C-alpha cells in the first residue's frame, strides 16, 4: 500500500508521502491524498463537485471543494477515537473536480456529474464526493444505483424531499424525492437526522413520511442522543448497500455558518462524529459532504468542519471497502 502513496518530487528527486509532509506545504488535495489521473489503481476516489446551481437561497457551495481541500490538510492518518487508519487498507486518491461543462443549465449540469460518476463506478472505485449543493447527490445516485435502489443515512436540517420549486424539480430541496421516484433510493431504508427550522407549508416533508422514510426531527434527536438514534438507523438500513450524505447545515450554524440555508438549533460536531463513527460495519458504497459555502464563512471554519466530516466518512467507508476486498 505504501508504494501507492509515494510520489517523486521533480524539485528534489526525493520520494515523499504527501500526507506526512508539514501540513502547510504542497499543493492541497483532499486529506493530502495523492492526486490521481487514472482510476485503475484507486479503491476510494475523493471527488470535488463544484456546482451550486440548485440552491434556493445563498449560493457559494461551488467554492466548497477547493476550501475543503485547503482545510483538510489538518487531518492526519489515524482516527484517535476508533483507531481506524483508512490509508492503511485502501488506495485513496483525490480524483480532482467533476468538470461541469454546462453550468448554466441545471439538468445538463447534473448529467455532467452523472457521467463522471458513471466512469468512477464502472472502474469499481467507491466515490466520496464534496459538493456543491445537495442537488449533486441525485446524479451520483443515478450513477451508483444501477442494480437497484440503495439505502441512505442522511444528516441535514432539511429532508430534501420537496417538489417543484419555481419551475424546477431538480433544486437542492428535492433530490431524495426524485431519487425515490427514479427507483434509485429505497425509502424504507432511509433515515433523515437533524430535521428542523420553520416552514411555509406544514406538509413540506410529507413525501418522506408517506414513502416510509424515518425522519428524526431535531427535538427527538436532542432527547434521545446520537448513540440511540444511530442504533435505530443501523437497524433500518440493515445489510444492504447504503450511502452516507452529510449536509453541513445539519450542524448548528455555530459550527457551520458557511452554508446556503442555515437553521439554528442543530447538532454539534462531536455528535456528528459519534454518529458517523457508529456507521462502521454497514455495507457502505459511497458518501458525500455537501453545502459548504466558503463565501459565508471567511474564517474557514465551515470548510474545516467539512474536512473533518469527510475524514470520518472516509474512515467507515474504507472499513467497508477493506472488508469487501478481503478474501
Ligand atoms: Mn440538504
Ligand atoms: Mn439542508
Short mmCIF file of C-alpha atoms and ligand atoms in Angstrom, two decimals:
data_model
loop_
_atom_site.label_atom_id
_atom_site.label_comp_id
_atom_site.label_asym_id
_atom_site.label_seq_id
_atom_site.Cartn_x
_atom_site.Cartn_y
_atom_site.Cartn_z
CA UNK A 1 0.00 0.00 0.00
CA UNK A 2 2.88 2.33 0.80
CA UNK A 3 4.01 2.44 -2.81
CA UNK A 4 0.66 3.85 -3.94
CA UNK A 5 1.14 6.92 -1.79
CA UNK A 6 4.72 7.69 -2.81
CA UNK A 7 5.45 10.44 -5.26
CA UNK A 8 8.82 11.61 -6.55
CA UNK A 9 9.42 15.33 -6.28
CA UNK A 10 10.55 16.98 -9.51
CA UNK A 11 12.33 19.59 -7.40
CA UNK A 12 14.40 17.34 -5.14
CA UNK A 13 14.20 13.90 -6.75
CA UNK A 14 13.13 12.51 -3.36
CA UNK A 15 10.27 10.07 -2.88
CA UNK A 16 7.73 11.59 -0.47
CA UNK A 17 4.31 10.79 1.00
CA UNK A 18 2.24 13.96 0.82
CA UNK A 19 0.21 13.19 3.98
CA UNK A 20 3.37 13.18 6.07
CA UNK A 21 4.78 16.48 4.90
CA UNK A 22 4.45 19.60 7.05
CA UNK A 23 0.81 20.49 6.61
CA UNK A 24 1.35 23.99 5.26
CA UNK A 25 3.36 22.52 2.38
CA UNK A 26 2.40 21.24 -1.04
CA UNK A 27 -0.49 21.55 -3.45
CA UNK A 28 -3.69 20.93 -1.46
CA UNK A 29 -5.65 17.76 -2.22
CA UNK A 30 -8.45 16.20 -0.17
CA UNK A 31 -6.89 14.87 3.07
CA UNK A 32 -3.49 15.23 1.34
CA UNK A 33 -4.20 12.07 -0.65
CA UNK A 34 -2.29 11.79 -3.92
CA UNK A 35 -3.93 13.34 -6.96
CA UNK A 36 -4.71 10.59 -9.48
CA UNK A 37 -5.40 10.98 -13.18
CA UNK A 38 -6.28 7.31 -13.68
CA UNK A 39 -8.87 5.18 -11.94
CA UNK A 40 -7.34 1.73 -12.24
CA UNK A 41 -5.30 1.61 -9.01
CA UNK A 42 -7.78 3.51 -6.83
CA UNK A 43 -10.14 1.94 -4.26
CA UNK A 44 -11.76 5.15 -2.99
CA UNK A 45 -11.93 8.36 -5.02
CA UNK A 46 -12.28 11.74 -3.31
CA UNK A 47 -14.13 13.89 -5.83
CA UNK A 48 -14.98 17.59 -5.87
CA UNK A 49 -18.33 18.59 -7.34
CA UNK A 50 -18.17 22.40 -7.65
CA UNK A 51 -21.77 23.09 -8.57
CA UNK A 52 -24.35 25.20 -6.75
CA UNK A 53 -26.89 25.87 -9.47
CA UNK A 54 -29.55 24.12 -7.38
CA UNK A 55 -29.56 26.38 -4.32
CA UNK A 56 -32.79 28.04 -3.20
CA UNK A 57 -31.13 30.79 -1.16
CA UNK A 58 -27.44 31.66 -0.76
CA UNK A 59 -25.05 30.41 -3.46
CA UNK A 60 -21.39 29.68 -2.80
CA UNK A 61 -21.07 25.90 -2.42
CA UNK A 62 -19.34 25.75 -5.81
CA UNK A 63 -16.32 27.01 -3.85
CA UNK A 64 -16.65 24.17 -1.33
CA UNK A 65 -14.27 21.61 -2.83
CA UNK A 66 -11.32 23.99 -3.06
CA UNK A 67 -11.67 25.25 0.51
CA UNK A 68 -12.28 21.78 1.93
CA UNK A 69 -9.10 20.64 0.18
CA UNK A 70 -7.21 23.51 1.80
CA UNK A 71 -8.57 22.93 5.32
CA UNK A 72 -8.30 19.14 5.02
CA UNK A 73 -4.52 19.32 5.35
CA UNK A 74 -5.28 19.45 9.09
CA UNK A 75 -6.43 15.84 9.08
CA UNK A 76 -3.97 13.09 9.96
CA UNK A 77 -3.99 9.35 9.19
CA UNK A 78 -5.29 7.67 12.35
CA UNK A 79 -8.69 8.24 13.93
CA UNK A 80 -7.84 8.66 17.59
CA UNK A 81 -11.34 7.70 18.72
CA UNK A 82 -11.64 4.43 16.79
CA UNK A 83 -8.07 3.51 15.82
CA UNK A 84 -9.09 3.44 12.16
CA UNK A 85 -6.46 4.27 9.55
CA UNK A 86 -8.22 4.41 6.19
CA UNK A 87 -4.95 4.81 4.31
CA UNK A 88 -3.54 1.55 5.68
CA UNK A 89 -6.01 -0.75 3.93
CA UNK A 90 -7.19 1.22 0.90
CA UNK A 91 -5.73 3.13 -2.00
CA UNK A 92 -7.31 6.56 -1.62
CA UNK A 93 -6.81 9.32 -4.17
CA UNK A 94 -8.10 12.78 -4.98
CA UNK A 95 -9.60 12.44 -8.45
CA UNK A 96 -9.99 16.18 -8.89
CA UNK A 97 -13.21 18.02 -9.66
CA UNK A 98 -16.04 16.95 -11.93
CA UNK A 99 -15.93 19.26 -14.93
CA UNK A 100 -19.32 20.94 -15.10
CA UNK A 101 -19.40 21.71 -18.79
CA UNK A 102 -22.90 23.23 -18.81
CA UNK A 103 -23.08 25.21 -15.54
CA UNK A 104 -25.91 27.47 -16.73
CA UNK A 105 -28.25 24.53 -17.39
CA UNK A 106 -29.23 22.81 -14.17
CA UNK A 107 -30.38 19.50 -15.60
CA UNK A 108 -27.48 19.28 -18.06
CA UNK A 109 -25.02 20.07 -15.28
CA UNK A 110 -26.48 17.15 -13.33
CA UNK A 111 -25.94 14.99 -16.44
CA UNK A 112 -22.28 16.06 -16.49
CA UNK A 113 -21.97 14.95 -12.86
CA UNK A 114 -23.71 11.64 -13.55
CA UNK A 115 -21.37 10.85 -16.46
CA UNK A 116 -18.30 11.44 -14.31
CA UNK A 117 -19.57 9.21 -11.51
CA UNK A 118 -20.52 6.53 -14.03
CA UNK A 119 -16.87 6.38 -15.09
CA UNK A 120 -15.83 6.11 -11.46
CA UNK A 121 -18.40 3.43 -10.75
CA UNK A 122 -17.51 1.42 -13.87
CA UNK A 123 -13.91 1.31 -12.61
CA UNK A 124 -15.15 -0.09 -9.26
CA UNK A 125 -13.91 2.99 -7.44
CA UNK A 126 -16.02 3.92 -4.40
CA UNK A 127 -16.85 7.65 -4.53
CA UNK A 128 -16.67 10.16 -1.69
CA UNK A 129 -17.83 13.49 -3.01
CA UNK A 130 -17.51 17.04 -1.72
CA UNK A 131 -20.11 19.49 -3.00
CA UNK A 132 -21.51 21.58 -4.20
CA UNK A 133 -25.11 21.92 -3.15
CA UNK A 134 -27.26 18.91 -2.29
CA UNK A 135 -28.71 18.65 -5.80
CA UNK A 136 -25.47 16.90 -6.81
CA UNK A 137 -26.33 13.77 -4.83
CA UNK A 138 -29.10 12.84 -7.30
CA UNK A 139 -26.77 12.34 -10.30
CA UNK A 140 -24.36 10.44 -8.04
CA UNK A 141 -27.23 8.07 -7.18
CA UNK A 142 -28.10 7.72 -10.87
CA UNK A 143 -24.53 6.55 -11.44
CA UNK A 144 -24.11 4.17 -8.49
CA UNK A 145 -27.61 2.70 -8.02
CA UNK A 146 -27.70 0.90 -11.36
CA UNK A 147 -28.62 -2.50 -9.97
CA UNK A 148 -31.43 -1.48 -7.63
CA UNK A 149 -32.45 1.05 -5.03
CA UNK A 150 -29.98 1.80 -2.23
CA UNK A 151 -30.37 2.85 1.41
CA UNK A 152 -29.28 6.16 2.88
CA UNK A 153 -28.19 7.70 6.16
CA UNK A 154 -28.83 11.42 5.71
CA UNK A 155 -27.74 14.21 8.04
CA UNK A 156 -29.41 17.53 7.31
CA UNK A 157 -31.66 20.28 8.68
CA UNK A 158 -33.94 19.55 5.73
CA UNK A 159 -35.47 16.34 4.33
CA UNK A 160 -34.80 17.50 0.75
CA UNK A 161 -37.91 15.65 -0.40
CA UNK A 162 -39.74 18.73 -1.64
CA UNK A 163 -41.27 19.07 -5.07
CA UNK A 164 -41.27 21.54 -7.93
CA UNK A 165 -39.88 24.92 -6.82
CA UNK A 166 -40.33 27.91 -9.14
CA UNK A 167 -40.50 25.59 -12.11
CA UNK A 168 -37.64 23.23 -11.36
CA UNK A 169 -37.77 19.69 -10.00
CA UNK A 170 -34.02 19.44 -9.51
CA UNK A 171 -33.05 22.02 -6.87
CA UNK A 172 -31.25 21.14 -3.61
CA UNK A 173 -34.51 20.77 -1.68
CA UNK A 174 -35.77 17.79 -3.68
CA UNK A 175 -33.04 15.28 -4.64
CA UNK A 176 -34.33 12.46 -2.43
CA UNK A 177 -37.91 12.67 -3.68
CA UNK A 178 -36.59 12.47 -7.25
CA UNK A 179 -34.31 9.58 -6.26
CA UNK A 180 -37.25 7.58 -4.89
CA UNK A 181 -39.35 8.37 -7.99
CA UNK A 182 -36.49 7.24 -10.22
CA UNK A 183 -36.12 3.96 -8.33
CA UNK A 184 -32.65 4.86 -7.00
CA UNK A 185 -33.49 5.03 -3.29
CA UNK A 186 -35.44 2.57 -1.16
CA UNK A 187 -37.35 4.95 1.14
CA UNK A 188 -37.89 2.19 3.71
CA UNK A 189 -34.09 2.05 4.08
CA UNK A 190 -33.67 5.81 4.50
CA UNK A 191 -33.05 7.72 7.73
CA UNK A 192 -33.00 11.53 7.88
CA UNK A 193 -31.47 13.05 11.01
CA UNK A 194 -31.46 16.62 12.35
CA UNK A 195 -34.55 18.00 10.59
CA UNK A 196 -35.74 21.39 11.88
CA UNK A 197 -36.49 25.01 11.05
CA UNK A 198 -39.57 26.97 10.11
CA UNK A 199 -41.91 26.14 7.22
CA UNK A 200 -44.25 27.90 4.84
CA UNK A 201 -46.05 24.63 4.17
CA UNK A 202 -46.71 22.20 7.04
CA UNK A 203 -46.65 19.32 4.55
CA UNK A 204 -43.28 20.23 3.01
CA UNK A 205 -41.71 16.90 4.02
CA UNK A 206 -44.88 14.83 3.59
CA UNK A 207 -43.18 12.77 0.90
CA UNK A 208 -40.62 11.49 3.41
CA UNK A 209 -43.35 10.26 5.73
CA UNK A 210 -45.67 8.92 3.03
CA UNK A 211 -42.88 6.97 1.33
CA UNK A 212 -41.73 5.39 4.59
CA UNK A 213 -38.51 7.23 5.34
CA UNK A 214 -37.58 7.52 9.02
CA UNK A 215 -37.41 11.21 9.88
CA UNK A 216 -35.62 12.12 13.11
CA UNK A 217 -36.52 15.71 13.90
CA UNK A 218 -34.09 17.73 15.97
CA UNK A 219 -36.32 17.61 19.06
CA UNK A 220 -36.26 13.83 19.07
CA UNK A 221 -32.52 13.77 18.38
CA UNK A 222 -31.92 16.10 21.31
CA UNK A 223 -33.95 13.91 23.67
CA UNK A 224 -32.55 10.55 22.57
CA UNK A 225 -28.94 11.45 21.74
CA UNK A 226 -26.64 10.37 18.93
CA UNK A 227 -25.94 6.79 20.04
CA UNK A 228 -29.57 5.75 20.34
CA UNK A 229 -30.54 7.49 17.10
CA UNK A 230 -27.78 5.85 15.10
CA UNK A 231 -28.50 2.43 16.60
CA UNK A 232 -32.00 2.71 15.15
CA UNK A 233 -30.59 3.97 11.85
CA UNK A 234 -28.41 0.86 11.61
CA UNK A 235 -31.46 -1.35 12.08
CA UNK A 236 -33.34 0.50 9.36
CA UNK A 237 -30.64 0.41 6.66
CA UNK A 238 -29.64 -3.16 7.56
CA UNK A 239 -27.09 -5.07 5.48
CA UNK A 240 -27.99 -3.66 2.07
CA UNK A 241 -25.93 -1.14 0.10
CA UNK A 242 -26.06 2.19 1.88
CA UNK A 243 -24.91 5.73 1.08
CA UNK A 244 -23.99 8.41 3.65
CA UNK A 245 -24.81 12.01 2.81
CA UNK A 246 -23.93 14.87 5.14
CA UNK A 247 -25.34 18.34 4.50
CA UNK A 248 -23.32 20.66 6.77
CA UNK A 249 -26.46 22.64 7.55
CA UNK A 250 -27.43 19.65 9.71
CA UNK A 251 -24.91 21.10 12.14
CA UNK A 252 -25.73 24.17 14.17
CA UNK A 253 -24.67 27.36 12.35
CA UNK A 254 -22.31 27.97 15.28
CA UNK A 255 -20.16 25.22 13.75
CA UNK A 256 -21.05 25.66 10.10
CA UNK A 257 -22.20 29.20 9.29
CA UNK A 258 -20.83 28.93 5.76
CA UNK A 259 -23.77 27.23 4.11
CA UNK A 260 -26.69 28.13 1.87
CA UNK A 261 -29.69 27.56 4.13
CA UNK A 262 -28.57 27.63 7.79
CA UNK A 263 -31.03 26.64 10.53
CA UNK A 264 -30.35 27.39 14.20
CA UNK A 265 -30.69 24.72 16.86
CA UNK A 266 -28.69 21.98 15.13
CA UNK A 267 -26.35 19.19 16.12
CA UNK A 268 -22.79 19.64 17.31
CA UNK A 269 -19.69 18.44 15.51
CA UNK A 270 -18.95 15.85 18.18
CA UNK A 271 -22.49 14.46 17.92
CA UNK A 272 -21.97 14.13 14.16
CA UNK A 273 -18.63 12.41 14.73
CA UNK A 274 -20.16 9.94 17.18
CA UNK A 275 -22.88 9.07 14.66
CA UNK A 276 -20.54 8.75 11.67
CA UNK A 277 -18.16 6.51 13.63
CA UNK A 278 -21.12 4.33 14.60
CA UNK A 279 -21.78 3.54 10.93
CA UNK A 280 -18.82 1.16 10.98
CA UNK A 281 -19.78 -2.29 9.74
CA UNK A 282 -22.58 -1.17 7.43
CA UNK A 283 -22.40 -2.02 3.73
CA UNK A 284 -21.34 1.49 2.70
CA UNK A 285 -20.99 2.15 -1.02
CA UNK A 286 -20.21 5.86 -1.06
CA UNK A 287 -20.87 9.18 0.55
CA UNK A 288 -20.66 12.91 0.35
CA UNK A 289 -20.30 16.12 2.32
CA UNK A 290 -22.24 18.95 0.74
CA UNK A 291 -23.32 22.57 1.15
CA UNK A 292 -20.02 24.01 2.41
CA UNK A 293 -20.27 27.60 1.11
CA UNK A 294 -16.97 29.32 1.97
CA UNK A 295 -18.03 32.87 0.98
CA UNK A 296 -20.34 32.91 4.03
CA UNK A 297 -17.57 31.91 6.41
CA UNK A 298 -14.37 33.85 5.85
CA UNK A 299 -12.89 32.23 8.97
CA UNK A 300 -12.61 28.93 7.06
CA UNK A 301 -14.17 27.03 9.95
CA UNK A 302 -17.06 25.55 7.95
CA UNK A 303 -14.61 24.11 5.44
CA UNK A 304 -12.50 22.70 8.29
CA UNK A 305 -15.64 21.09 9.73
CA UNK A 306 -16.45 19.74 6.27
CA UNK A 307 -12.97 18.25 6.02
CA UNK A 308 -13.39 16.66 9.45
CA UNK A 309 -16.70 15.08 8.43
CA UNK A 310 -15.16 13.89 5.16
CA UNK A 311 -12.42 12.16 7.14
CA UNK A 312 -14.94 10.48 9.46
CA UNK A 313 -17.00 9.27 6.48
CA UNK A 314 -13.81 8.02 4.84
CA UNK A 315 -12.87 6.01 7.94
CA UNK A 316 -16.10 3.98 7.92
CA UNK A 317 -16.32 3.69 4.13
CA UNK A 318 -12.68 2.49 3.96
CA UNK A 319 -13.50 -0.11 6.59
CA UNK A 320 -16.38 -1.36 4.39
CA UNK A 321 -14.25 -1.30 1.24
CA UNK A 322 -11.45 -3.14 3.02
CA UNK A 323 -13.93 -5.73 4.27
CA UNK A 324 -15.26 -6.35 0.76
CA UNK A 325 -11.69 -6.65 -0.64
CA UNK A 326 -10.69 -9.21 1.95
CA UNK A 327 -10.85 -12.83 0.66
MN1 LIG B 1 -29.60 19.07 2.03
MN1 LIG B 2 -30.05 21.31 4.36
#
